[in-house]
């Protein structure tokens, strides 16, 4: 009973500290869920990467829609880089706190690849923060393979902390948040998605990675179109759905690159990158 109370207090302290450091959403998953749901191969299980792991803490911070809408641009690129730095820093500091309390803990970096050219050859990561976040009750996986959250839709960046302490898990979200509207498929610049009988599309990860390499060479990486156009998320209350604008963007700009409706986005795309 004492251990349960202690860990309940620890969970409360972790949430408070994570929010102080800048995390917007926090979830907790037991390692047993990787074995239970088998969404990935055993070598990707957190307990197989770091055997001491009993719980995974997943942290998320939002991507601002107005900056994302300028993609591909240096504006979105800098936002992406900023969230990456913040995530690693938050996770590192939280792991330090846990270790100081006697709980062996590490963080798994948010991207964990050296260069986009590596993903062209092998388009996968050693650990999936998306799956971890699903198991931690932060959201569900959508058509475009991203995590959809109630708060931010897919416009959220994630990082995970692996720890040796048993922490009360959060309840997983049972109902899929994705409505399979396929606007991400319609707007994808590489046509990387193919609809199947399942909710989640088949994805040509090679094609996606090759396009990202091109954007990286042009200093306006990453793409982000599939998360930009998604209508899911409470963050849409501030910016609006903009669905028609997204669907018409390619055609309208092909007719007139200075179209007034897209002038702000085009302005951002005209500076700081090739």
CSV table of C-alpha atoms in Angstrom, one decimal:
chain,number,residue,atom,x,y,z
A,1,UNK,CA,0.0,0.0,0.0
A,2,UNK,CA,2.8,2.3,0.9
A,3,UNK,CA,4.5,1.8,-2.5
A,4,UNK,CA,1.2,2.5,-4.3
A,5,UNK,CA,0.8,5.8,-2.5
A,6,UNK,CA,4.4,6.7,-3.1
A,7,UNK,CA,4.1,6.1,-6.8
A,8,UNK,CA,0.9,8.0,-7.0
A,9,UNK,CA,2.6,11.0,-5.4
A,10,UNK,CA,5.6,10.5,-7.8
A,11,UNK,CA,3.2,10.6,-10.8
A,12,UNK,CA,1.7,13.8,-9.5
A,13,UNK,CA,5.2,15.3,-9.1
A,14,UNK,CA,6.3,14.2,-12.6
A,15,UNK,CA,3.3,15.8,-14.2
A,16,UNK,CA,3.8,19.0,-12.2
A,17,UNK,CA,7.5,19.1,-13.1
A,18,UNK,CA,6.9,18.3,-16.8
A,19,UNK,CA,4.5,21.1,-17.1
A,20,UNK,CA,6.9,23.5,-15.4
A,21,UNK,CA,9.5,22.5,-17.9
A,22,UNK,CA,7.1,23.2,-20.8
A,23,UNK,CA,5.3,19.9,-21.7
A,24,UNK,CA,1.7,20.4,-22.7
A,25,UNK,CA,0.5,16.8,-22.6
A,26,UNK,CA,1.8,14.0,-20.5
A,27,UNK,CA,0.9,10.3,-20.5
A,28,UNK,CA,2.1,7.1,-18.7
A,29,UNK,CA,2.2,3.6,-20.2
A,30,UNK,CA,3.3,0.3,-18.7
A,31,UNK,CA,5.7,-1.8,-20.8
A,32,UNK,CA,3.1,-4.6,-20.8
A,33,UNK,CA,1.1,-2.8,-23.4
A,34,UNK,CA,3.8,-3.4,-26.0
A,35,UNK,CA,3.4,-7.1,-25.5
A,36,UNK,CA,-0.4,-6.9,-25.3
A,37,UNK,CA,-1.0,-5.0,-28.5
A,38,UNK,CA,2.0,-6.0,-30.6
A,39,UNK,CA,1.9,-2.9,-32.9
A,40,UNK,CA,5.6,-3.3,-33.4
A,41,UNK,CA,8.3,-6.0,-33.3
A,42,UNK,CA,9.7,-7.1,-30.0
A,43,UNK,CA,13.1,-5.5,-30.7
A,44,UNK,CA,11.4,-2.1,-30.6
A,45,UNK,CA,9.8,-2.7,-27.2
A,46,UNK,CA,11.2,-0.3,-24.6
A,47,UNK,CA,12.0,-3.1,-22.2
A,48,UNK,CA,14.1,-4.8,-24.8
A,49,UNK,CA,16.0,-1.6,-25.6
A,50,UNK,CA,16.6,-0.8,-21.9
A,51,UNK,CA,15.8,-3.9,-19.8
A,52,UNK,CA,15.2,-1.9,-16.6
A,53,UNK,CA,12.2,-0.2,-18.1
A,54,UNK,CA,8.8,-0.7,-16.4
A,55,UNK,CA,7.0,2.5,-17.4
A,56,UNK,CA,7.2,4.9,-20.3
A,57,UNK,CA,6.4,8.6,-19.8
A,58,UNK,CA,5.5,10.4,-23.0
A,59,UNK,CA,5.6,14.2,-23.3
A,60,UNK,CA,4.2,16.4,-26.0
A,61,UNK,CA,4.4,20.0,-27.1
A,62,UNK,CA,2.3,21.7,-29.8
A,63,UNK,CA,3.0,22.9,-33.3
A,64,UNK,CA,1.5,26.3,-34.0
A,65,UNK,CA,-0.9,26.1,-37.0
A,66,UNK,CA,-0.2,29.6,-38.5
A,67,UNK,CA,3.6,28.8,-38.7
A,68,UNK,CA,2.9,25.3,-39.9
A,69,UNK,CA,0.7,26.6,-42.7
A,70,UNK,CA,3.7,28.3,-44.3
A,71,UNK,CA,5.3,24.9,-45.0
A,72,UNK,CA,7.6,24.3,-46.8
A,73,UNK,CA,9.5,27.3,-45.3
A,74,UNK,CA,12.3,28.4,-43.0
A,75,UNK,CA,9.6,29.6,-40.6
A,76,UNK,CA,8.2,26.1,-40.1
A,77,UNK,CA,11.7,24.6,-40.2
A,78,UNK,CA,12.7,26.8,-37.3
A,79,UNK,CA,9.6,26.0,-35.3
A,80,UNK,CA,10.3,22.3,-35.9
A,81,UNK,CA,13.9,22.6,-34.7
A,82,UNK,CA,12.8,24.6,-31.7
A,83,UNK,CA,10.3,21.9,-30.6
A,84,UNK,CA,13.0,19.3,-31.0
A,85,UNK,CA,15.4,21.2,-28.8
A,86,UNK,CA,12.7,21.8,-26.1
A,87,UNK,CA,11.6,18.2,-26.1
A,88,UNK,CA,15.1,16.7,-25.6
A,89,UNK,CA,15.8,19.3,-22.9
A,90,UNK,CA,12.5,18.7,-21.0
A,91,UNK,CA,13.0,14.9,-21.2
A,92,UNK,CA,16.6,15.1,-20.1
A,93,UNK,CA,15.8,17.3,-17.1
A,94,UNK,CA,13.0,15.1,-16.0
A,95,UNK,CA,15.1,12.0,-16.3
A,96,UNK,CA,17.7,13.7,-14.1
A,97,UNK,CA,15.1,14.4,-11.5
A,98,UNK,CA,13.9,10.8,-11.5
A,99,UNK,CA,17.5,9.4,-11.3
A,100,UNK,CA,18.1,11.7,-8.3
A,101,UNK,CA,15.1,10.2,-6.6
A,102,UNK,CA,16.6,6.7,-7.1
A,103,UNK,CA,14.7,5.7,-10.2
A,104,UNK,CA,16.9,4.7,-13.1
A,105,UNK,CA,15.6,6.7,-16.1
A,106,UNK,CA,16.7,7.7,-19.6
A,107,UNK,CA,15.0,9.6,-22.4
A,108,UNK,CA,14.8,8.4,-26.0
A,109,UNK,CA,15.6,11.3,-28.4
A,110,UNK,CA,12.6,12.7,-30.3
A,111,UNK,CA,14.0,11.8,-33.8
A,112,UNK,CA,17.1,9.8,-33.3
A,113,UNK,CA,18.6,9.9,-36.8
A,114,UNK,CA,21.7,11.7,-37.9
A,115,UNK,CA,20.5,12.9,-41.3
A,116,UNK,CA,17.5,12.6,-43.5
A,117,UNK,CA,19.6,10.7,-46.1
A,118,UNK,CA,19.7,7.9,-43.6
A,119,UNK,CA,15.9,7.7,-43.6
A,120,UNK,CA,15.9,7.4,-47.4
A,121,UNK,CA,17.9,4.2,-47.1
A,122,UNK,CA,16.1,3.0,-44.0
A,123,UNK,CA,12.8,4.9,-43.2
A,124,UNK,CA,12.3,3.9,-39.7
A,125,UNK,CA,13.4,4.7,-36.1
A,126,UNK,CA,14.7,2.6,-33.3
A,127,UNK,CA,11.7,3.6,-31.1
A,128,UNK,CA,8.3,4.8,-31.9
A,129,UNK,CA,7.1,7.8,-29.8
A,130,UNK,CA,3.8,7.6,-31.7
A,131,UNK,CA,3.1,4.0,-30.4
A,132,UNK,CA,4.3,5.0,-27.0
A,133,UNK,CA,1.9,8.0,-26.9
A,134,UNK,CA,-1.0,5.8,-28.0
A,135,UNK,CA,-0.2,3.4,-25.1
A,136,UNK,CA,0.1,6.3,-22.8
A,137,UNK,CA,-3.4,7.5,-23.5
A,138,UNK,CA,-2.5,10.6,-25.4
A,139,UNK,CA,-4.2,9.8,-28.7
A,140,UNK,CA,-4.9,7.4,-31.5
A,141,UNK,CA,-3.0,6.7,-34.7
A,142,UNK,CA,-4.6,8.2,-37.8
A,143,UNK,CA,-4.8,7.5,-41.5
A,144,UNK,CA,-1.4,9.3,-42.1
A,145,UNK,CA,0.4,7.3,-39.4
A,146,UNK,CA,0.7,10.2,-37.0
A,147,UNK,CA,-0.7,10.4,-33.5
A,148,UNK,CA,-3.9,12.3,-33.3
A,149,UNK,CA,-4.6,14.1,-30.0
A,150,UNK,CA,-7.8,15.7,-28.8
A,151,UNK,CA,-5.9,18.9,-28.0
A,152,UNK,CA,-3.8,19.4,-31.1
A,153,UNK,CA,-4.8,16.7,-33.6
A,154,UNK,CA,-1.5,15.5,-35.2
A,155,UNK,CA,0.2,18.9,-34.6
A,156,UNK,CA,2.2,17.7,-31.6
A,157,UNK,CA,5.9,16.7,-31.2
A,158,UNK,CA,6.7,13.8,-28.8
A,159,UNK,CA,9.5,12.5,-26.6
A,160,UNK,CA,9.6,9.5,-24.2
A,161,UNK,CA,11.3,8.8,-20.9
A,162,UNK,CA,11.9,5.2,-20.0
A,163,UNK,CA,12.1,4.5,-16.2
A,164,UNK,CA,12.4,1.5,-13.9
A,165,UNK,CA,9.5,2.6,-11.6
A,166,UNK,CA,6.0,1.2,-11.9
A,167,UNK,CA,3.7,4.2,-12.4
A,168,UNK,CA,-0.1,4.0,-12.6
A,169,UNK,CA,-0.9,3.9,-16.3
A,170,UNK,CA,-3.3,6.3,-18.1
A,171,UNK,CA,-6.3,4.9,-19.8
A,172,UNK,CA,-5.9,4.5,-23.5
A,173,UNK,CA,-8.3,6.3,-25.9
A,174,UNK,CA,-10.6,3.6,-27.3
A,175,UNK,CA,-12.5,5.5,-30.0
A,176,UNK,CA,-10.4,6.5,-33.0
A,177,UNK,CA,-10.0,10.2,-33.4
A,178,UNK,CA,-9.3,10.0,-37.1
A,179,UNK,CA,-12.5,10.4,-39.3
A,180,UNK,CA,-10.7,9.1,-42.4
A,181,UNK,CA,-11.6,12.2,-44.4
A,182,UNK,CA,-8.4,11.6,-46.4
A,183,UNK,CA,-7.6,15.3,-46.8
A,184,UNK,CA,-4.0,14.4,-45.9
A,185,UNK,CA,-4.0,12.0,-48.9
A,186,UNK,CA,-5.4,14.6,-51.2
A,187,UNK,CA,-2.9,17.3,-50.2
A,188,UNK,CA,0.2,15.1,-49.9
A,189,UNK,CA,2.8,16.6,-52.3
A,190,UNK,CA,4.2,13.1,-53.0
A,191,UNK,CA,1.0,11.1,-53.1
A,192,UNK,CA,2.5,8.8,-50.4
A,193,UNK,CA,-0.8,7.4,-49.1
A,194,UNK,CA,-2.9,4.6,-50.4
A,195,UNK,CA,-6.3,3.9,-48.9
A,196,UNK,CA,-7.0,0.3,-47.7
A,197,UNK,CA,-9.8,-1.4,-45.9
A,198,UNK,CA,-8.2,-0.3,-42.7
A,199,UNK,CA,-8.2,3.1,-41.0
A,200,UNK,CA,-4.5,3.6,-41.4
A,201,UNK,CA,-3.3,4.0,-45.0
A,202,UNK,CA,-0.5,2.2,-46.7
A,203,UNK,CA,2.4,4.7,-46.8
A,204,UNK,CA,5.3,4.9,-49.2
A,205,UNK,CA,7.9,5.9,-46.6
A,206,UNK,CA,10.6,5.9,-49.2
A,207,UNK,CA,8.9,8.5,-51.3
A,208,UNK,CA,8.2,10.6,-48.2
A,209,UNK,CA,11.8,10.4,-47.1
A,210,UNK,CA,13.2,11.3,-50.5
A,211,UNK,CA,11.0,14.4,-50.6
A,212,UNK,CA,12.2,15.4,-47.2
A,213,UNK,CA,15.8,15.1,-48.3
A,214,UNK,CA,15.0,17.5,-51.1
A,215,UNK,CA,13.4,20.0,-48.6
A,216,UNK,CA,16.4,19.5,-46.3
A,217,UNK,CA,18.8,20.5,-49.1
A,218,UNK,CA,16.7,23.6,-49.7
A,219,UNK,CA,16.8,24.5,-46.0
A,220,UNK,CA,13.0,24.2,-45.6
A,221,UNK,CA,12.6,20.8,-44.0
A,222,UNK,CA,10.3,19.2,-42.9
A,223,UNK,CA,7.1,18.9,-45.0
A,224,UNK,CA,4.3,18.6,-42.5
A,225,UNK,CA,1.5,19.0,-45.0
A,226,UNK,CA,-0.4,15.9,-43.6
A,227,UNK,CA,-0.5,17.4,-40.1
A,228,UNK,CA,-1.2,20.9,-41.4
A,229,UNK,CA,-4.4,19.9,-43.2
A,230,UNK,CA,-5.8,17.6,-40.6
A,231,UNK,CA,-9.2,18.9,-39.2
A,232,UNK,CA,-8.9,17.1,-35.8
A,233,UNK,CA,-7.9,19.0,-32.7
A,234,UNK,CA,-9.1,21.6,-30.3
A,235,UNK,CA,-6.4,23.9,-31.6
A,236,UNK,CA,-8.6,24.4,-34.7
A,237,UNK,CA,-10.8,26.6,-32.6
A,238,UNK,CA,-8.2,29.4,-32.8
A,239,UNK,CA,-7.3,29.0,-36.5
A,240,UNK,CA,-10.4,27.6,-38.1
A,241,UNK,CA,-10.6,24.5,-40.3
A,242,UNK,CA,-9.3,26.1,-43.5
A,243,UNK,CA,-10.1,22.9,-45.4
A,244,UNK,CA,-11.2,24.5,-48.6
A,245,UNK,CA,-8.1,26.7,-48.6
A,246,UNK,CA,-5.8,23.7,-48.2
A,247,UNK,CA,-7.5,21.7,-50.9
A,248,UNK,CA,-7.4,24.5,-53.4
A,249,UNK,CA,-3.8,25.7,-52.6
A,250,UNK,CA,-1.9,23.8,-55.2
A,251,UNK,CA,-4.3,24.7,-58.1
A,252,UNK,CA,-4.7,28.3,-57.1
A,253,UNK,CA,-0.9,28.9,-56.8
A,254,UNK,CA,-0.3,27.2,-60.1
A,255,UNK,CA,-2.6,29.7,-61.7
A,256,UNK,CA,-1.3,32.7,-59.7
A,257,UNK,CA,1.7,32.4,-57.4
A,258,UNK,CA,0.8,35.8,-55.9
A,259,UNK,CA,-2.8,34.8,-55.1
A,260,UNK,CA,-3.9,37.2,-52.3
A,261,UNK,CA,-5.4,34.4,-50.1
A,262,UNK,CA,-2.0,32.7,-49.9
A,263,UNK,CA,0.2,35.8,-49.9
A,264,UNK,CA,1.3,35.4,-46.2
A,265,UNK,CA,2.4,31.8,-46.8
A,266,UNK,CA,4.1,32.6,-50.0
A,267,UNK,CA,5.9,35.5,-48.4
A,268,UNK,CA,7.4,33.2,-45.7
A,269,UNK,CA,8.4,30.7,-48.4
A,270,UNK,CA,10.3,33.4,-50.3
A,271,UNK,CA,12.9,34.0,-47.7
A,272,UNK,CA,15.6,32.1,-45.9
A,273,UNK,CA,15.6,29.0,-48.1
A,274,UNK,CA,16.3,28.0,-51.7
